[in-house]
C-alpha cells in the first residue's frame, strides 16, 4: 500500500469516539484479571499491548454460536436467513490476530464462500495495534506475524513515548480519521516506531526451534516419533488449545426444533478436533479415537497442514494455547504448557532413543 | 395436564403463565411420568423453575405423574419416564424394573440417578461407620448402599448434573418429541467454559480450593455455570466421554492439593463412576470403594 | 452472494425398499425445474430440517438429470427419520459436492469395481453410465459382497447389468442362513478377484466399502498387477458442511468433502489416520 499516511495521535479517546460513530466496536478489555474481546464504549480502556486474550477476536467474525437460518415446516419448508448488516470495528487487534484473520479469510472464502463470515468481514474495520512489548507466551517473531503489522489494516496504532503513531492503510480507515484533522507524523516518529518494534522483536525470547519453511518436512519425518506418546498422555482432550486459537475454524452444525410449533433453527457451534466426538460417524466408528491421534492432528494441522491447504501459516504464535492449556507437565526439567507448539517441537527434536524405556502411563483411552 | 390449576399444596405456578396452545391436542404429546428415589428432589424442583420453558414443556409433554406438581396418582400408561435419585432399597429395584418395562424412553434425571450423587458419598465408608455417625443408636436403622439406576436397568439418556440443566432438558424433550436422539455433550466442561470467554480458574486461582477445577474431566452440558461464576467445577455431571483422570490427579498434586482434597473432589457427586473412583483412589491408599460396582 | 448452506426443497417421487434397512429414494427439485448435474461418486447433503443433515452419494446415472436417486441405510437419527418418509414428502438438498470417480480418465479402459455392503451405492451411477454409454468404456467387472444375501442392494438391477455386453457381475456373501438358496459365492469379496478376466496392467479399479475391507482389496489388486495409481477408493468421514469449512472431514491435510471422497491409492497412502493403507 503506497498511499499510506502517518498521523500523530495524542490520545486514544478521540479515535475510539470516531470509530464508535459508525461501528459496533470491540476491543480487548480487562476481565477477571485477564483480557477478553468485548464491546467498548467511549469510557472503556482497551489494552493496546500484546493481550493474550481469552477467546481471540475471531469470535466476532465467526460467532461461537451462529444461527445459519431459521425454518418453518409442515407441508414443505420455508427458510429465513439472518440479517447481518452491522458495521464492526476491531479496535486494538494485534498483528498476529490480523494475520490469523487472513488465514480465516482463505478458509471461509474459496470456491464456496461462507456468506456469514464474509458479510461480517466486509463490514469490519481493522484498527490494529503494533505490540511494543511481546507477552511471554507468544512467539510471533518466529513466523514474522508480529510484533509489527506490515499491511492488511485499515488503521494501525503504534504506541510512542508520548502519544501514538496512527497509520492509515485503506480508504475505509481514511474515512474514519478524516474528520479528526490529525497532524502528520514526522520522520522522528517513524524512526521511534522502528526502534520500539525492533526492541520488542529482540526482547522476544521464545522461538520456534525449527524454521517455518522446514516444519512440513520436520513433522512428516517425526510423525511416529515417541515424544508424541508422553505429550498426548498428558492431554485432557479438553479442546482449549483449539477454541482459544485464532486460526482454528472447525464447527459443528445442529438443528434445534420446537416440534409442536413446527419451527426451528439450524445452528453452528465451534468444535474442536481434540474432542472424541469430532470425527465420530455412525455406529460410533471413529477414525481418531485415540488421544494421541487427535493431539497430533491439532499440532500438525496448526504447524504444517494449514499452510499446505491455504498457503498461510496456521499458527501465528499468539500464545493463547500456551496460556490456556490446563495441563502443565514437566518437560526437560521445566513445568511447561502441554499445548505449547514450541515445546512440542522441541520434544520432537530429541533423538528417539531418549524416549526408549519410557512406559506409557495408564491414561484412560476410550 | 393439569398444571393450570395447581393443587393447594404444590408450588404456585401462576407467574409462569402456563398457556396450552389450542392447536396441539394432547394425543400428540408424550405421556410422561417422573419418579423419585434417593435424592433431595432438587431436580424436580429445578424443573419447576425452568419457567420460561414451561409453556413449551407442557406443549410437548403430558405429565401423568409428577408428585411435586400434581396431586394425581400414577394410573395412566406413559412413554417417557424420568427417574430421579439413586437406588438404595430393594423396593427401588423392583419399581425401577417396572418403570423400565412400561417406558419407551427412560431418562436418568440428575446426578443421583446418573451417578449416585451426593448420597453416594457414604458408599466410601462402611455402613457401620455411616450409621454410627448419623444415628444416635445405630441398632435402630439398617441402611444400604446407593447406586445409580443404570446398574439395574438400561437407561436411554442421562440428564446429568446437580441439578439438571435447562437447555439440556429442553433439548432432550424436544428430541424425544421429534423422535431423534438428543445432543448430549460428551466433551468436558472446559469446552463450554472457554466458549463463554471465561478465564481459567484452574490456572488463575492456584493453590486455593476455589481453583480446584474438575472441568477438564467432567462432562459438559451445564453451560459451565460454576466456572462462569468463578467457582471451580466440582464434577457434578460425572466423567466426560474420554477423561484423562491420571493427568487430573497429577495436575492437582502439582498444585499442592492433598490426597484428601483430591479424594473429596472426585467423590462428591460421581465417585461411583469408574473414572472418578479411579481419581479418588489414586492417592488415598484404598484400592476400591467398600461398595464395589458390579453389573446387575 | 448465494448462500451455499441453504437447502432446496426436493420431493420424493419414488421409494424402493432395497433391504430391510436400506431404501432408494427418487427425488425431484420442486422449485427450479433444473436438474442436478453431477459426476458419479459425488454426493449431496440431504436435510430434514429439525432433524439434521448428512452426506449421501448420488446413486442414479448422471445422464438422467431431472430426477436423481439416493440409496440410504438406516443408521441414526437422520436416516431413521428419512426411513419414515413416504412418496410426496419434502427433503432439503444441497450439492453436488466432492470430486466423484475419474470418469474421463477411464474412457475406453477396463474397470474392476469392488464394493461391500452399502458401498455399492456411490458406484451404481457409474455402472449405469457405462451401461448407457457402452461404447465409451472397456470391459467392466463388478465384484460385490455383503454380509448376507438379504443385505445386497440393487438386486432388481442385476439382470440388466448382466445383460450389458462385456459387463460381468460376481456376488459373494459372508454367510448364507439356513434355508436360503444362494447360487453364488460365499466368502470375503477379495475371493471374487480370482474370477477377473481383465488384464490388470492397464485397467482401473474402483472400490467402496468399509475401510478395513478396502485395505485387503487394495492389497490383492496390487498383487494381481494393478498399478497403485489406477486404484481409487471412496472414503467416508464425518461431514457437516460439505465445502471445506467445518473441518470435520479432514484426514491430515485433505478434506474428504472437496478433495475426495474419491482418492487414488497413492493419495490415501500419504494420509495419516486412515485404515486403508495402514500397515499392520
Ligand atoms: C461422502 C459420503 C457418502 C455417503 N453416502 C452414503 C450413501 O449413499 N448411503 C448411505 O446410506 N450412507 C452414506 N453415507 C453415510 C451417511 O452420511 C451416514 O450414515 C449418515 O450421515 C448418518 O446420519 P444419522 O443422523 O442417521 O446418524 P447419526 O449417527 O445419528 O449421526 C449423527 C451425526 O453424525 C453424522 N454422521 C454420522 N455418520 C456419518 C458418516 N458415516 N459420514 C458422515 N457423517 C456422518 C451425521 O451427519 C450427523 O450429523 C455417506 C457418507 C459420506 C461421508
Ligand atoms: S497454535 Fe497456539 S500459538 Fe499458534 S496461533 Fe493457535 S493459539 Fe496461537
Ligand atoms: S487444529 Fe483442530 S480445531 Fe483447529 S482448525 Fe485444525 S482441525 Fe480444526
Ligand atoms: S493440549 Fe492442553 S488445551 Fe489442548 S486439549 Fe490437550 S489439555 Fe486441552
Ligand atoms: S476454569 Fe475449569 S472448566 Fe474452565 S477452562 Fe479452566 S479448567 Fe476448564
Ligand atoms: S461446572 Fe461442574 S459442578 Fe458446576 S454445574 Fe457444571 S459440571 Fe456441575
Ligand atoms: S464436511 Fe465440512 S470440511 Fe468437509
Short mmCIF file of N, CA and C in Angstrom, two decimals, chain C residues 47-168:
data_model
loop_
_atom_site.label_atom_id
_atom_site.label_comp_id
_atom_site.label_asym_id
_atom_site.label_seq_id
_atom_site.Cartn_x
_atom_site.Cartn_y
_atom_site.Cartn_z
N UNK C 47 -31.06 -32.91 3.91
CA UNK C 47 -31.52 -32.37 5.19
C UNK C 47 -32.94 -32.77 5.46
N UNK C 48 -33.21 -33.06 6.71
CA UNK C 48 -34.57 -33.00 7.19
C UNK C 48 -34.52 -31.91 8.24
N UNK C 49 -35.06 -30.76 7.92
CA UNK C 49 -34.91 -29.64 8.85
C UNK C 49 -35.48 -30.01 10.20
N UNK C 50 -34.74 -29.70 11.22
CA UNK C 50 -35.17 -30.06 12.56
C UNK C 50 -34.53 -31.35 13.03
N UNK C 51 -34.19 -32.22 12.11
CA UNK C 51 -33.52 -33.47 12.50
C UNK C 51 -32.03 -33.35 12.25
N UNK C 52 -31.65 -33.01 11.03
CA UNK C 52 -30.23 -32.88 10.75
C UNK C 52 -29.94 -33.01 9.28
N UNK C 53 -28.67 -33.14 8.99
CA UNK C 53 -28.20 -33.15 7.63
C UNK C 53 -27.09 -34.18 7.51
N UNK C 54 -27.00 -34.82 6.38
CA UNK C 54 -25.93 -35.80 6.21
C UNK C 54 -25.56 -35.96 4.75
N UNK C 55 -24.32 -36.44 4.51
CA UNK C 55 -23.87 -36.65 3.14
C UNK C 55 -24.36 -38.00 2.60
N UNK C 56 -24.88 -38.01 1.39
CA UNK C 56 -25.31 -39.26 0.77
C UNK C 56 -24.94 -39.24 -0.70
N UNK C 57 -24.34 -40.32 -1.15
CA UNK C 57 -23.92 -40.41 -2.55
C UNK C 57 -25.13 -40.37 -3.46
N UNK C 58 -24.92 -39.80 -4.64
CA UNK C 58 -25.98 -39.80 -5.65
C UNK C 58 -25.84 -41.13 -6.38
N UNK C 59 -26.92 -41.89 -6.43
CA UNK C 59 -26.77 -43.25 -6.95
C UNK C 59 -27.34 -43.43 -8.35
N UNK C 60 -27.98 -42.38 -8.86
CA UNK C 60 -28.55 -42.55 -10.20
C UNK C 60 -27.51 -42.23 -11.26
N UNK C 61 -27.87 -42.48 -12.50
CA UNK C 61 -26.96 -42.19 -13.60
C UNK C 61 -26.92 -40.70 -13.87
N UNK C 62 -25.75 -40.15 -14.18
CA UNK C 62 -25.66 -38.71 -14.41
C UNK C 62 -26.37 -38.28 -15.68
N UNK C 63 -26.73 -39.23 -16.54
CA UNK C 63 -27.41 -38.85 -17.78
C UNK C 63 -28.86 -38.48 -17.52
N UNK C 64 -29.36 -38.96 -16.39
CA UNK C 64 -30.75 -38.66 -16.04
C UNK C 64 -30.72 -37.45 -15.11
N UNK C 65 -31.13 -36.28 -15.66
CA UNK C 65 -30.89 -35.03 -14.93
C UNK C 65 -32.09 -34.56 -14.11
N UNK C 66 -33.30 -34.78 -14.66
CA UNK C 66 -34.44 -34.15 -14.00
C UNK C 66 -34.77 -34.80 -12.67
N UNK C 67 -34.41 -36.05 -12.51
CA UNK C 67 -34.55 -36.63 -11.19
C UNK C 67 -33.27 -37.37 -10.81
N UNK C 68 -33.09 -37.55 -9.53
CA UNK C 68 -31.88 -38.23 -9.07
C UNK C 68 -32.24 -39.13 -7.90
N UNK C 69 -31.33 -40.04 -7.59
CA UNK C 69 -31.65 -41.04 -6.57
C UNK C 69 -30.60 -41.10 -5.47
N UNK C 70 -31.06 -41.48 -4.30
CA UNK C 70 -30.17 -41.72 -3.17
C UNK C 70 -30.54 -43.04 -2.55
N UNK C 71 -29.53 -43.80 -2.16
CA UNK C 71 -29.79 -45.08 -1.51
C UNK C 71 -29.29 -44.97 -0.09
N UNK C 72 -30.19 -45.08 0.85
CA UNK C 72 -29.86 -44.69 2.21
C UNK C 72 -30.12 -45.81 3.20
N UNK C 73 -29.10 -46.02 4.02
CA UNK C 73 -29.18 -47.09 5.01
C UNK C 73 -29.49 -46.50 6.38
N UNK C 74 -30.28 -47.21 7.13
CA UNK C 74 -30.70 -46.75 8.45
C UNK C 74 -29.53 -46.82 9.44
N UNK C 75 -29.15 -45.69 9.98
CA UNK C 75 -28.03 -45.66 10.93
C UNK C 75 -28.45 -44.99 12.24
N UNK C 76 -28.82 -43.72 12.15
CA UNK C 76 -29.12 -42.97 13.38
C UNK C 76 -30.31 -42.06 13.16
N UNK C 77 -30.27 -40.91 13.83
CA UNK C 77 -31.41 -40.00 13.84
C UNK C 77 -31.93 -39.64 12.45
N UNK C 78 -31.02 -39.13 11.63
CA UNK C 78 -31.45 -38.60 10.33
C UNK C 78 -31.97 -39.72 9.44
N UNK C 79 -31.21 -40.79 9.36
CA UNK C 79 -31.61 -41.86 8.46
C UNK C 79 -32.88 -42.54 8.97
N UNK C 80 -33.06 -42.56 10.27
CA UNK C 80 -34.30 -43.11 10.82
C UNK C 80 -35.49 -42.25 10.40
N UNK C 81 -35.30 -40.93 10.46
CA UNK C 81 -36.38 -40.04 10.07
C UNK C 81 -36.65 -40.13 8.57
N UNK C 82 -35.58 -40.28 7.78
CA UNK C 82 -35.76 -40.43 6.33
C UNK C 82 -36.55 -41.70 6.02
N UNK C 83 -36.26 -42.71 6.82
CA UNK C 83 -36.92 -44.00 6.62
C UNK C 83 -38.43 -43.90 6.79
N UNK C 84 -38.86 -42.96 7.61
CA UNK C 84 -40.30 -42.81 7.86
C UNK C 84 -41.04 -42.07 6.76
N UNK C 85 -40.29 -41.43 5.85
CA UNK C 85 -40.94 -40.60 4.84
C UNK C 85 -41.65 -41.45 3.79
N UNK C 86 -42.62 -40.83 3.16
CA UNK C 86 -43.33 -41.54 2.10
C UNK C 86 -43.29 -40.69 0.83
N UNK C 87 -43.80 -41.23 -0.25
CA UNK C 87 -43.83 -40.50 -1.52
C UNK C 87 -44.59 -39.20 -1.32
N UNK C 88 -44.04 -38.12 -1.86
CA UNK C 88 -44.69 -36.82 -1.69
C UNK C 88 -44.05 -35.98 -0.58
N UNK C 89 -43.26 -36.60 0.28
CA UNK C 89 -42.60 -35.84 1.34
C UNK C 89 -41.50 -34.97 0.75
N UNK C 90 -41.18 -33.91 1.47
CA UNK C 90 -40.14 -32.99 1.00
C UNK C 90 -38.89 -33.14 1.84
N UNK C 91 -37.75 -33.15 1.19
CA UNK C 91 -36.48 -33.10 1.91
C UNK C 91 -35.69 -31.90 1.37
N UNK C 92 -34.66 -31.49 2.12
CA UNK C 92 -33.81 -30.41 1.65
C UNK C 92 -32.55 -30.98 1.02
N UNK C 93 -32.13 -30.41 -0.09
CA UNK C 93 -30.95 -30.93 -0.78
C UNK C 93 -30.01 -29.79 -1.12
N UNK C 94 -28.73 -29.97 -0.88
CA UNK C 94 -27.74 -29.07 -1.47
C UNK C 94 -26.60 -29.91 -2.01
N UNK C 95 -26.01 -29.46 -3.07
CA UNK C 95 -24.96 -30.24 -3.69
C UNK C 95 -24.98 -30.02 -5.18
N UNK C 96 -24.28 -30.80 -5.95
CA UNK C 96 -23.45 -31.91 -5.52
C UNK C 96 -22.09 -31.45 -4.99
N UNK C 97 -21.51 -32.26 -4.15
CA UNK C 97 -20.21 -31.98 -3.57
C UNK C 97 -19.24 -33.12 -3.87
N UNK C 98 -17.97 -32.82 -3.68
CA UNK C 98 -16.94 -33.85 -3.84
C UNK C 98 -16.48 -33.96 -5.28
N UNK C 99 -15.50 -34.83 -5.48
CA UNK C 99 -14.88 -34.91 -6.81
C UNK C 99 -15.50 -35.98 -7.71
N UNK C 100 -15.97 -37.06 -7.14
CA UNK C 100 -16.52 -38.14 -7.97
C UNK C 100 -15.44 -39.02 -8.57
N UNK C 101 -15.87 -40.10 -9.22
CA UNK C 101 -14.92 -41.03 -9.83
C UNK C 101 -14.27 -40.37 -11.04
N UNK C 102 -13.04 -40.71 -11.35
CA UNK C 102 -12.36 -40.08 -12.50
C UNK C 102 -12.90 -40.63 -13.82
N UNK C 103 -14.13 -40.27 -14.14
CA UNK C 103 -14.81 -40.88 -15.29
C UNK C 103 -14.06 -40.63 -16.59
N UNK C 104 -13.56 -39.39 -16.74
CA UNK C 104 -12.93 -39.06 -18.01
C UNK C 104 -11.66 -39.86 -18.26
N UNK C 105 -10.90 -40.12 -17.19
CA UNK C 105 -9.63 -40.80 -17.43
C UNK C 105 -9.82 -42.31 -17.61
N UNK C 106 -11.03 -42.83 -17.40
CA UNK C 106 -11.20 -44.27 -17.61
C UNK C 106 -11.92 -44.58 -18.91
N UNK C 107 -12.14 -43.57 -19.73
CA UNK C 107 -12.79 -43.81 -21.03
C UNK C 107 -11.97 -44.84 -21.82
N UNK C 108 -12.65 -45.80 -22.37
CA UNK C 108 -12.04 -46.89 -23.14
C UNK C 108 -11.14 -47.81 -22.33
N UNK C 109 -11.19 -47.67 -21.02
CA UNK C 109 -10.36 -48.53 -20.19
C UNK C 109 -11.23 -49.62 -19.55
N UNK C 110 -10.58 -50.70 -19.15
CA UNK C 110 -11.28 -51.74 -18.39
C UNK C 110 -11.36 -51.32 -16.92
N UNK C 111 -12.46 -51.63 -16.29
CA UNK C 111 -12.63 -51.22 -14.88
C UNK C 111 -13.10 -52.41 -14.04
N UNK C 112 -12.44 -52.59 -12.91
CA UNK C 112 -12.94 -53.55 -11.92
C UNK C 112 -13.56 -52.75 -10.79
N UNK C 113 -14.80 -53.06 -10.48
CA UNK C 113 -15.49 -52.36 -9.41
C UNK C 113 -15.64 -53.32 -8.25
N UNK C 114 -15.14 -52.93 -7.08
CA UNK C 114 -15.24 -53.81 -5.92
C UNK C 114 -15.98 -53.06 -4.82
N UNK C 115 -17.03 -53.67 -4.28
CA UNK C 115 -17.81 -52.96 -3.27
C UNK C 115 -18.29 -53.92 -2.20
N UNK C 116 -18.49 -53.36 -1.03
CA UNK C 116 -19.01 -54.14 0.09
C UNK C 116 -20.22 -53.44 0.68
N UNK C 117 -21.28 -54.18 0.91
CA UNK C 117 -22.48 -53.65 1.58
C UNK C 117 -23.08 -52.46 0.85
N UNK C 118 -23.36 -51.39 1.64
CA UNK C 118 -23.98 -50.21 1.05
C UNK C 118 -22.94 -49.41 0.23
N UNK C 119 -21.71 -49.89 0.23
CA UNK C 119 -20.63 -49.26 -0.55
C UNK C 119 -20.85 -49.34 -2.04
N UNK C 120 -21.82 -50.14 -2.47
CA UNK C 120 -22.12 -50.18 -3.90
C UNK C 120 -22.85 -48.91 -4.34
N UNK C 121 -23.43 -48.19 -3.35
CA UNK C 121 -24.26 -47.02 -3.68
C UNK C 121 -23.52 -45.99 -4.54
N UNK C 122 -22.34 -45.53 -4.14
CA UNK C 122 -21.68 -44.49 -4.97
C UNK C 122 -21.21 -45.02 -6.31
N UNK C 123 -21.25 -46.35 -6.52
CA UNK C 123 -20.76 -46.91 -7.78
C UNK C 123 -21.88 -47.19 -8.76
N UNK C 124 -23.12 -47.16 -8.27
CA UNK C 124 -24.23 -47.52 -9.16
C UNK C 124 -24.38 -46.52 -10.30
N UNK C 125 -24.19 -45.25 -9.99
CA UNK C 125 -24.30 -44.25 -11.04
C UNK C 125 -23.30 -44.52 -12.16
N UNK C 126 -22.11 -44.91 -11.78
CA UNK C 126 -21.07 -45.20 -12.76
C UNK C 126 -21.44 -46.43 -13.59
N UNK C 127 -21.93 -47.47 -12.90
CA UNK C 127 -22.30 -48.70 -13.61
C UNK C 127 -23.37 -48.39 -14.65
N UNK C 128 -24.36 -47.61 -14.23
CA UNK C 128 -25.44 -47.30 -15.17
C UNK C 128 -24.98 -46.37 -16.28
N UNK C 129 -24.01 -45.52 -15.98
CA UNK C 129 -23.46 -44.67 -17.03
C UNK C 129 -22.77 -45.54 -18.09
N UNK C 130 -21.99 -46.51 -17.60
CA UNK C 130 -21.31 -47.40 -18.54
C UNK C 130 -22.33 -48.15 -19.38
N UNK C 131 -23.39 -48.61 -18.72
CA UNK C 131 -24.41 -49.36 -19.47
C UNK C 131 -25.04 -48.50 -20.56
N UNK C 132 -25.23 -47.21 -20.23
CA UNK C 132 -25.88 -46.34 -21.20
C UNK C 132 -24.93 -45.86 -22.30
N UNK C 133 -23.66 -45.73 -21.96
CA UNK C 133 -22.68 -45.29 -22.98
C UNK C 133 -21.67 -46.41 -23.16
N UNK C 134 -22.17 -47.56 -23.52
CA UNK C 134 -21.36 -48.77 -23.51
C UNK C 134 -20.09 -48.64 -24.34
N UNK C 135 -20.16 -47.93 -25.45
CA UNK C 135 -19.01 -47.90 -26.36
C UNK C 135 -17.85 -47.07 -25.84
N UNK C 136 -18.13 -46.25 -24.82
CA UNK C 136 -17.06 -45.38 -24.33
C UNK C 136 -16.14 -46.06 -23.34
N UNK C 137 -16.52 -47.23 -22.88
CA UNK C 137 -15.71 -47.88 -21.84
C UNK C 137 -15.29 -49.28 -22.29
N UNK C 138 -14.27 -49.80 -21.61
CA UNK C 138 -13.82 -51.15 -21.90
C UNK C 138 -14.67 -52.15 -21.14
N UNK C 139 -14.02 -53.25 -20.75
CA UNK C 139 -14.75 -54.27 -20.01
C UNK C 139 -14.99 -53.83 -18.57
N UNK C 140 -16.13 -54.27 -18.02
CA UNK C 140 -16.44 -53.90 -16.64
C UNK C 140 -16.71 -55.17 -15.85
N UNK C 141 -16.07 -55.27 -14.70
CA UNK C 141 -16.38 -56.38 -13.80
C UNK C 141 -16.80 -55.80 -12.45
N UNK C 142 -17.93 -56.27 -11.97
CA UNK C 142 -18.42 -55.79 -10.68
C UNK C 142 -18.29 -56.93 -9.67
N UNK C 143 -17.52 -56.69 -8.63
CA UNK C 143 -17.33 -57.69 -7.58
C UNK C 143 -18.02 -57.14 -6.34
N UNK C 144 -19.10 -57.78 -5.95
CA UNK C 144 -19.88 -57.20 -4.87
C UNK C 144 -20.13 -58.23 -3.77
N UNK C 145 -19.84 -57.82 -2.56
CA UNK C 145 -20.03 -58.73 -1.43
C UNK C 145 -20.83 -58.08 -0.34
N UNK C 146 -21.52 -58.90 0.44
CA UNK C 146 -22.19 -58.35 1.61
C UNK C 146 -22.27 -59.43 2.67
N UNK C 147 -22.86 -59.05 3.80
CA UNK C 147 -22.86 -59.98 4.92
C UNK C 147 -23.74 -61.20 4.62
N UNK C 148 -24.96 -60.90 4.24
CA UNK C 148 -25.93 -61.97 3.98
C UNK C 148 -26.63 -61.68 2.66
N UNK C 149 -27.27 -62.69 2.05
CA UNK C 149 -27.95 -62.42 0.77
C UNK C 149 -28.96 -61.28 0.87
N UNK C 150 -29.66 -61.17 2.01
CA UNK C 150 -30.67 -60.11 2.04
C UNK C 150 -30.08 -58.74 2.41
N UNK C 151 -28.75 -58.63 2.47
CA UNK C 151 -28.14 -57.31 2.63
C UNK C 151 -27.68 -56.73 1.28
N UNK C 152 -27.86 -57.48 0.21
CA UNK C 152 -27.43 -56.99 -1.10
C UNK C 152 -28.38 -55.89 -1.56
N UNK C 153 -27.81 -54.80 -2.09
CA UNK C 153 -28.68 -53.74 -2.60
C UNK C 153 -28.69 -53.77 -4.13
N UNK C 154 -29.66 -53.11 -4.70
CA UNK C 154 -29.86 -53.02 -6.16
C UNK C 154 -30.09 -54.38 -6.81
N UNK C 155 -30.64 -55.34 -6.07
CA UNK C 155 -30.82 -56.69 -6.62
C UNK C 155 -31.68 -56.68 -7.89
N UNK C 156 -32.62 -55.73 -7.96
CA UNK C 156 -33.52 -55.74 -9.12
C UNK C 156 -32.79 -55.34 -10.40
N UNK C 157 -31.59 -54.83 -10.27
CA UNK C 157 -30.89 -54.36 -11.48
C UNK C 157 -29.83 -55.33 -11.98
N UNK C 158 -29.60 -56.40 -11.20
CA UNK C 158 -28.51 -57.30 -11.59
C UNK C 158 -28.74 -57.88 -12.97
N UNK C 159 -30.01 -58.20 -13.26
CA UNK C 159 -30.35 -58.76 -14.57
C UNK C 159 -29.93 -57.82 -15.70
N UNK C 160 -30.28 -56.53 -15.53
CA UNK C 160 -29.90 -55.54 -16.55
C UNK C 160 -28.39 -55.46 -16.70
N UNK C 161 -27.70 -55.44 -15.58
CA UNK C 161 -26.24 -55.30 -15.64
C UNK C 161 -25.61 -56.48 -16.36
N UNK C 162 -26.14 -57.66 -16.05
CA UNK C 162 -25.58 -58.87 -16.67
C UNK C 162 -25.83 -58.86 -18.18
N UNK C 163 -26.92 -58.21 -18.57
CA UNK C 163 -27.29 -58.21 -19.99
C UNK C 163 -26.43 -57.24 -20.80
N UNK C 164 -25.72 -56.34 -20.12
CA UNK C 164 -24.88 -55.39 -20.84
C UNK C 164 -23.66 -56.13 -21.37
N UNK C 165 -23.33 -55.96 -22.64
CA UNK C 165 -22.17 -56.69 -23.18
C UNK C 165 -20.88 -56.33 -22.43
N UNK C 166 -20.10 -57.35 -22.21
CA UNK C 166 -18.81 -57.17 -21.53
C UNK C 166 -18.92 -56.55 -20.15
N UNK C 167 -20.06 -56.73 -19.50
CA UNK C 167 -20.17 -56.33 -18.10
C UNK C 167 -20.46 -57.59 -17.31
N UNK C 168 -19.62 -57.90 -16.33
CA UNK C 168 -19.80 -59.13 -15.57
C UNK C 168 -20.02 -58.80 -14.10
#
